[in-house]
Amino acid sequence: MAGFGAVPDELRRTAGRIADTVERAAEVAWRGPGGDYGHGDIQSAWGRFMDDVDRRLRSLRERAGEHGSGLRDAADRYLEQEQEGLSVFSELQDAVERSPRAPAFGAAPGRIASVLDGGG
């Protein structure tokens, strides 16, 4: 559970979906036309087109990997921050529980110091 309103598990799932989607796109059978179409320029143009598709797919994989890593890193940072916050609050709670029950300095009725001392 994330206390910051972000859901690290969802960030990780999204990173996985990005990778899966790119891999499915890359698995599409990118093949040139079979046979001889009677004109060498058609075959040559198709080859250039397929080379361009290959370059763009590699670029897409790289960018998707970067974005996925960024999402996983963000999920890790959220969890680290949450743990740090919980640790601080736990330490505060321990300190309050160990402290003497003396009234806080300047505790006036209705003020926060009074409430913290249990004086209402």
Short mmCIF file of N, CA and C in Angstrom, two decimals:
data_model
loop_
_atom_site.label_atom_id
_atom_site.label_comp_id
_atom_site.label_asym_id
_atom_site.label_seq_id
_atom_site.Cartn_x
_atom_site.Cartn_y
_atom_site.Cartn_z
N MET A 1 0.84 -1.17 0.00
CA MET A 1 0.00 0.00 0.00
C MET A 1 0.89 1.23 0.00
N ALA A 2 0.52 2.23 -0.77
CA ALA A 2 1.31 3.45 -0.84
C ALA A 2 0.56 4.59 -0.19
N GLY A 3 1.21 5.30 0.68
CA GLY A 3 0.59 6.40 1.39
C GLY A 3 0.59 7.69 0.61
N PHE A 4 1.27 7.74 -0.50
CA PHE A 4 1.37 8.97 -1.27
C PHE A 4 0.33 9.05 -2.38
N GLY A 5 -0.59 8.14 -2.45
CA GLY A 5 -1.61 8.17 -3.49
C GLY A 5 -1.14 7.52 -4.78
N ALA A 6 0.09 7.11 -4.85
CA ALA A 6 0.59 6.41 -6.03
C ALA A 6 0.57 4.92 -5.72
N VAL A 7 0.42 4.15 -6.73
CA VAL A 7 0.37 2.71 -6.52
C VAL A 7 1.58 2.09 -7.22
N PRO A 8 2.63 1.78 -6.44
CA PRO A 8 3.83 1.22 -7.05
C PRO A 8 3.57 -0.04 -7.87
N ASP A 9 2.66 -0.89 -7.41
CA ASP A 9 2.36 -2.10 -8.19
C ASP A 9 1.80 -1.75 -9.55
N GLU A 10 0.96 -0.72 -9.60
CA GLU A 10 0.39 -0.30 -10.88
C GLU A 10 1.48 0.27 -11.79
N LEU A 11 2.41 1.01 -11.22
CA LEU A 11 3.53 1.52 -12.03
C LEU A 11 4.33 0.37 -12.62
N ARG A 12 4.55 -0.66 -11.83
CA ARG A 12 5.30 -1.82 -12.33
C ARG A 12 4.51 -2.58 -13.40
N ARG A 13 3.20 -2.72 -13.18
CA ARG A 13 2.37 -3.40 -14.19
C ARG A 13 2.38 -2.62 -15.50
N THR A 14 2.31 -1.31 -15.40
CA THR A 14 2.33 -0.47 -16.60
C THR A 14 3.65 -0.63 -17.34
N ALA A 15 4.75 -0.67 -16.60
CA ALA A 15 6.06 -0.89 -17.23
C ALA A 15 6.07 -2.22 -17.98
N GLY A 16 5.49 -3.25 -17.37
CA GLY A 16 5.41 -4.56 -18.02
C GLY A 16 4.54 -4.53 -19.26
N ARG A 17 3.42 -3.80 -19.19
CA ARG A 17 2.53 -3.71 -20.36
C ARG A 17 3.21 -2.99 -21.51
N ILE A 18 3.99 -1.96 -21.19
CA ILE A 18 4.73 -1.25 -22.25
C ILE A 18 5.67 -2.22 -22.94
N ALA A 19 6.44 -2.96 -22.16
CA ALA A 19 7.39 -3.92 -22.74
C ALA A 19 6.67 -4.98 -23.56
N ASP A 20 5.56 -5.51 -23.04
CA ASP A 20 4.80 -6.54 -23.77
C ASP A 20 4.26 -6.01 -25.09
N THR A 21 3.75 -4.79 -25.08
CA THR A 21 3.17 -4.20 -26.29
C THR A 21 4.24 -4.00 -27.35
N VAL A 22 5.39 -3.50 -26.95
CA VAL A 22 6.48 -3.30 -27.91
C VAL A 22 6.95 -4.64 -28.47
N GLU A 23 7.05 -5.64 -27.62
CA GLU A 23 7.49 -6.95 -28.10
C GLU A 23 6.48 -7.54 -29.08
N ARG A 24 5.19 -7.36 -28.81
CA ARG A 24 4.18 -7.86 -29.76
C ARG A 24 4.31 -7.15 -31.10
N ALA A 25 4.56 -5.85 -31.06
CA ALA A 25 4.73 -5.11 -32.31
C ALA A 25 5.97 -5.61 -33.06
N ALA A 26 7.02 -5.91 -32.32
CA ALA A 26 8.26 -6.37 -32.95
C ALA A 26 8.13 -7.78 -33.51
N GLU A 27 7.21 -8.57 -32.96
CA GLU A 27 7.04 -9.95 -33.41
C GLU A 27 6.25 -10.05 -34.71
N VAL A 28 5.62 -8.97 -35.11
CA VAL A 28 4.85 -8.99 -36.35
C VAL A 28 5.80 -9.40 -37.48
N ALA A 29 5.32 -10.24 -38.33
CA ALA A 29 6.16 -10.76 -39.42
C ALA A 29 6.45 -9.66 -40.43
N TRP A 30 7.56 -8.99 -40.29
CA TRP A 30 7.95 -7.94 -41.23
C TRP A 30 8.78 -8.58 -42.33
N ARG A 31 8.12 -8.95 -43.40
CA ARG A 31 8.82 -9.59 -44.51
C ARG A 31 8.56 -8.79 -45.78
N GLY A 32 9.53 -8.80 -46.59
CA GLY A 32 9.37 -8.14 -47.88
C GLY A 32 8.50 -8.97 -48.80
N PRO A 33 8.12 -8.38 -49.91
CA PRO A 33 7.30 -9.14 -50.86
C PRO A 33 8.07 -10.34 -51.38
N GLY A 34 7.37 -11.45 -51.48
CA GLY A 34 8.01 -12.67 -51.99
C GLY A 34 8.01 -12.65 -53.51
N GLY A 35 9.01 -13.26 -54.07
CA GLY A 35 9.05 -13.39 -55.52
C GLY A 35 9.65 -12.17 -56.20
N ASP A 36 9.61 -12.22 -57.50
CA ASP A 36 10.16 -11.14 -58.32
C ASP A 36 9.00 -10.39 -58.95
N TYR A 37 8.96 -9.10 -58.71
CA TYR A 37 7.86 -8.30 -59.24
C TYR A 37 8.22 -7.65 -60.56
N GLY A 38 9.31 -8.08 -61.16
CA GLY A 38 9.65 -7.61 -62.49
C GLY A 38 10.38 -6.28 -62.50
N HIS A 39 10.65 -5.73 -61.35
CA HIS A 39 11.33 -4.44 -61.35
C HIS A 39 12.23 -4.38 -60.13
N GLY A 40 13.52 -4.25 -60.36
CA GLY A 40 14.50 -4.22 -59.28
C GLY A 40 14.31 -3.06 -58.32
N ASP A 41 13.79 -1.94 -58.82
CA ASP A 41 13.60 -0.77 -57.96
C ASP A 41 12.53 -1.03 -56.89
N ILE A 42 11.53 -1.85 -57.22
CA ILE A 42 10.50 -2.19 -56.23
C ILE A 42 11.14 -2.99 -55.11
N GLN A 43 11.93 -3.99 -55.48
CA GLN A 43 12.60 -4.80 -54.47
C GLN A 43 13.53 -3.94 -53.62
N SER A 44 14.25 -3.03 -54.26
CA SER A 44 15.19 -2.16 -53.56
C SER A 44 14.45 -1.22 -52.60
N ALA A 45 13.34 -0.64 -53.07
CA ALA A 45 12.55 0.26 -52.22
C ALA A 45 11.99 -0.49 -51.02
N TRP A 46 11.53 -1.72 -51.26
CA TRP A 46 11.01 -2.51 -50.14
C TRP A 46 12.11 -2.79 -49.11
N GLY A 47 13.29 -3.10 -49.59
CA GLY A 47 14.43 -3.34 -48.70
C GLY A 47 14.76 -2.12 -47.85
N ARG A 48 14.76 -0.94 -48.49
CA ARG A 48 15.01 0.29 -47.72
C ARG A 48 13.90 0.53 -46.70
N PHE A 49 12.67 0.28 -47.11
CA PHE A 49 11.54 0.44 -46.19
C PHE A 49 11.71 -0.48 -44.98
N MET A 50 12.06 -1.74 -45.23
CA MET A 50 12.21 -2.69 -44.13
C MET A 50 13.39 -2.34 -43.23
N ASP A 51 14.46 -1.79 -43.81
CA ASP A 51 15.58 -1.32 -42.99
C ASP A 51 15.12 -0.18 -42.07
N ASP A 52 14.30 0.70 -42.61
CA ASP A 52 13.77 1.81 -41.80
C ASP A 52 12.86 1.29 -40.69
N VAL A 53 12.02 0.31 -41.01
CA VAL A 53 11.15 -0.30 -40.00
C VAL A 53 12.00 -0.91 -38.89
N ASP A 54 13.06 -1.60 -39.27
CA ASP A 54 13.93 -2.23 -38.27
C ASP A 54 14.57 -1.18 -37.36
N ARG A 55 15.06 -0.09 -37.94
CA ARG A 55 15.66 0.98 -37.12
C ARG A 55 14.63 1.57 -36.16
N ARG A 56 13.45 1.80 -36.65
CA ARG A 56 12.41 2.40 -35.80
C ARG A 56 11.97 1.44 -34.69
N LEU A 57 11.90 0.17 -34.99
CA LEU A 57 11.56 -0.81 -33.95
C LEU A 57 12.63 -0.87 -32.86
N ARG A 58 13.89 -0.82 -33.28
CA ARG A 58 14.97 -0.81 -32.28
C ARG A 58 14.87 0.44 -31.41
N SER A 59 14.58 1.57 -32.03
CA SER A 59 14.43 2.82 -31.28
C SER A 59 13.23 2.73 -30.33
N LEU A 60 12.15 2.16 -30.81
CA LEU A 60 10.95 2.00 -29.97
C LEU A 60 11.25 1.11 -28.77
N ARG A 61 11.94 0.01 -29.00
CA ARG A 61 12.31 -0.88 -27.89
C ARG A 61 13.16 -0.14 -26.86
N GLU A 62 14.12 0.63 -27.35
CA GLU A 62 15.00 1.36 -26.45
C GLU A 62 14.22 2.38 -25.61
N ARG A 63 13.38 3.17 -26.26
CA ARG A 63 12.59 4.17 -25.53
C ARG A 63 11.61 3.50 -24.58
N ALA A 64 11.00 2.41 -25.00
CA ALA A 64 10.07 1.70 -24.11
C ALA A 64 10.81 1.17 -22.89
N GLY A 65 12.02 0.66 -23.11
CA GLY A 65 12.83 0.18 -21.99
C GLY A 65 13.15 1.30 -21.02
N GLU A 66 13.48 2.47 -21.56
CA GLU A 66 13.79 3.62 -20.70
C GLU A 66 12.56 4.04 -19.90
N HIS A 67 11.41 4.10 -20.57
CA HIS A 67 10.19 4.50 -19.86
C HIS A 67 9.82 3.46 -18.80
N GLY A 68 9.93 2.19 -19.15
CA GLY A 68 9.64 1.14 -18.17
C GLY A 68 10.56 1.22 -16.97
N SER A 69 11.84 1.45 -17.22
CA SER A 69 12.79 1.60 -16.11
C SER A 69 12.43 2.79 -15.25
N GLY A 70 12.03 3.88 -15.89
CA GLY A 70 11.63 5.06 -15.14
C GLY A 70 10.42 4.79 -14.25
N LEU A 71 9.46 4.04 -14.76
CA LEU A 71 8.28 3.71 -13.95
C LEU A 71 8.66 2.81 -12.78
N ARG A 72 9.51 1.83 -13.03
CA ARG A 72 9.95 0.95 -11.93
C ARG A 72 10.76 1.72 -10.89
N ASP A 73 11.61 2.64 -11.35
CA ASP A 73 12.38 3.47 -10.41
C ASP A 73 11.45 4.35 -9.58
N ALA A 74 10.42 4.92 -10.23
CA ALA A 74 9.46 5.75 -9.49
C ALA A 74 8.74 4.92 -8.44
N ALA A 75 8.35 3.71 -8.78
CA ALA A 75 7.68 2.83 -7.82
C ALA A 75 8.60 2.56 -6.63
N ASP A 76 9.86 2.30 -6.91
CA ASP A 76 10.82 2.06 -5.82
C ASP A 76 10.98 3.28 -4.94
N ARG A 77 11.03 4.48 -5.56
CA ARG A 77 11.18 5.71 -4.77
C ARG A 77 9.96 5.96 -3.90
N TYR A 78 8.77 5.71 -4.43
CA TYR A 78 7.56 5.87 -3.61
C TYR A 78 7.62 4.96 -2.39
N LEU A 79 8.01 3.72 -2.59
CA LEU A 79 8.08 2.79 -1.46
C LEU A 79 9.15 3.21 -0.45
N GLU A 80 10.30 3.68 -0.95
CA GLU A 80 11.35 4.14 -0.05
C GLU A 80 10.88 5.33 0.77
N GLN A 81 10.22 6.29 0.10
CA GLN A 81 9.72 7.47 0.81
C GLN A 81 8.67 7.09 1.84
N GLU A 82 7.83 6.16 1.47
CA GLU A 82 6.80 5.72 2.42
C GLU A 82 7.45 5.07 3.64
N GLN A 83 8.45 4.23 3.41
CA GLN A 83 9.13 3.58 4.53
C GLN A 83 9.83 4.61 5.41
N GLU A 84 10.46 5.61 4.79
CA GLU A 84 11.12 6.66 5.58
C GLU A 84 10.09 7.42 6.41
N GLY A 85 8.96 7.74 5.79
CA GLY A 85 7.91 8.45 6.51
C GLY A 85 7.36 7.63 7.66
N LEU A 86 7.13 6.36 7.42
CA LEU A 86 6.63 5.49 8.49
C LEU A 86 7.65 5.37 9.62
N SER A 87 8.91 5.34 9.27
CA SER A 87 9.97 5.26 10.27
C SER A 87 9.99 6.51 11.14
N VAL A 88 9.85 7.67 10.52
CA VAL A 88 9.83 8.93 11.28
C VAL A 88 8.65 8.95 12.23
N PHE A 89 7.47 8.59 11.74
CA PHE A 89 6.29 8.59 12.60
C PHE A 89 6.41 7.56 13.71
N SER A 90 7.00 6.43 13.41
CA SER A 90 7.20 5.40 14.43
C SER A 90 8.14 5.91 15.52
N GLU A 91 9.21 6.59 15.11
CA GLU A 91 10.14 7.16 16.09
C GLU A 91 9.45 8.22 16.93
N LEU A 92 8.63 9.06 16.30
CA LEU A 92 7.88 10.08 17.05
C LEU A 92 6.94 9.43 18.06
N GLN A 93 6.25 8.41 17.61
CA GLN A 93 5.32 7.72 18.50
C GLN A 93 6.07 7.11 19.68
N ASP A 94 7.19 6.49 19.42
CA ASP A 94 8.00 5.91 20.50
C ASP A 94 8.47 6.99 21.47
N ALA A 95 8.91 8.13 20.93
CA ALA A 95 9.38 9.22 21.79
C ALA A 95 8.26 9.74 22.67
N VAL A 96 7.07 9.90 22.10
CA VAL A 96 5.93 10.39 22.87
C VAL A 96 5.56 9.38 23.96
N GLU A 97 5.57 8.11 23.61
CA GLU A 97 5.20 7.08 24.59
C GLU A 97 6.23 6.97 25.72
N ARG A 98 7.49 7.27 25.44
CA ARG A 98 8.53 7.18 26.47
C ARG A 98 8.66 8.45 27.29
N SER A 99 8.11 9.55 26.82
CA SER A 99 8.30 10.84 27.50
C SER A 99 7.48 10.91 28.78
N PRO A 100 7.95 11.71 29.74
CA PRO A 100 7.18 11.89 30.98
C PRO A 100 5.87 12.61 30.67
N ARG A 101 4.91 12.45 31.52
CA ARG A 101 3.59 13.03 31.28
C ARG A 101 3.50 14.46 31.81
N ALA A 102 4.62 15.17 31.87
CA ALA A 102 4.61 16.56 32.33
C ALA A 102 3.93 17.42 31.29
N PRO A 103 3.24 18.48 31.74
CA PRO A 103 2.57 19.35 30.77
C PRO A 103 3.59 20.03 29.87
N ALA A 104 3.19 20.22 28.64
CA ALA A 104 4.07 20.90 27.69
C ALA A 104 4.20 22.36 28.08
N PHE A 105 5.33 22.94 27.75
CA PHE A 105 5.59 24.33 28.08
C PHE A 105 4.50 25.21 27.49
N GLY A 106 3.92 26.06 28.30
CA GLY A 106 2.91 27.01 27.84
C GLY A 106 1.61 26.35 27.45
N ALA A 107 1.25 25.26 28.08
CA ALA A 107 0.03 24.56 27.71
C ALA A 107 -1.18 25.32 28.21
N ALA A 108 -1.86 25.95 27.30
CA ALA A 108 -3.09 26.65 27.64
C ALA A 108 -4.26 25.78 27.22
N PRO A 109 -5.36 25.82 27.99
CA PRO A 109 -6.52 25.00 27.63
C PRO A 109 -6.94 25.23 26.18
N GLY A 110 -7.22 24.14 25.48
CA GLY A 110 -7.70 24.24 24.11
C GLY A 110 -6.60 24.35 23.08
N ARG A 111 -5.37 24.51 23.49
CA ARG A 111 -4.26 24.63 22.54
C ARG A 111 -3.66 23.24 22.30
N ILE A 112 -2.86 23.14 21.26
CA ILE A 112 -2.33 21.83 20.87
C ILE A 112 -1.49 21.19 21.97
N ALA A 113 -0.69 21.99 22.67
CA ALA A 113 0.13 21.42 23.74
C ALA A 113 -0.75 20.83 24.82
N SER A 114 -1.87 21.48 25.10
CA SER A 114 -2.80 20.98 26.10
C SER A 114 -3.41 19.66 25.64
N VAL A 115 -3.77 19.58 24.39
CA VAL A 115 -4.37 18.37 23.84
C VAL A 115 -3.36 17.23 23.87
N LEU A 116 -2.11 17.53 23.51
CA LEU A 116 -1.08 16.50 23.51
C LEU A 116 -0.82 15.97 24.91
N ASP A 117 -1.00 16.82 25.91
CA ASP A 117 -0.80 16.39 27.29
C ASP A 117 -2.01 15.66 27.83
N GLY A 118 -3.05 15.56 27.05
CA GLY A 118 -4.26 14.87 27.51
C GLY A 118 -5.18 15.78 28.29
N GLY A 119 -4.89 17.08 28.29
CA GLY A 119 -5.69 18.02 29.06
C GLY A 119 -6.92 18.51 28.33
N GLY A 120 -7.06 18.17 27.06
CA GLY A 120 -8.26 18.54 26.33
C GLY A 120 -8.23 19.91 25.95
#
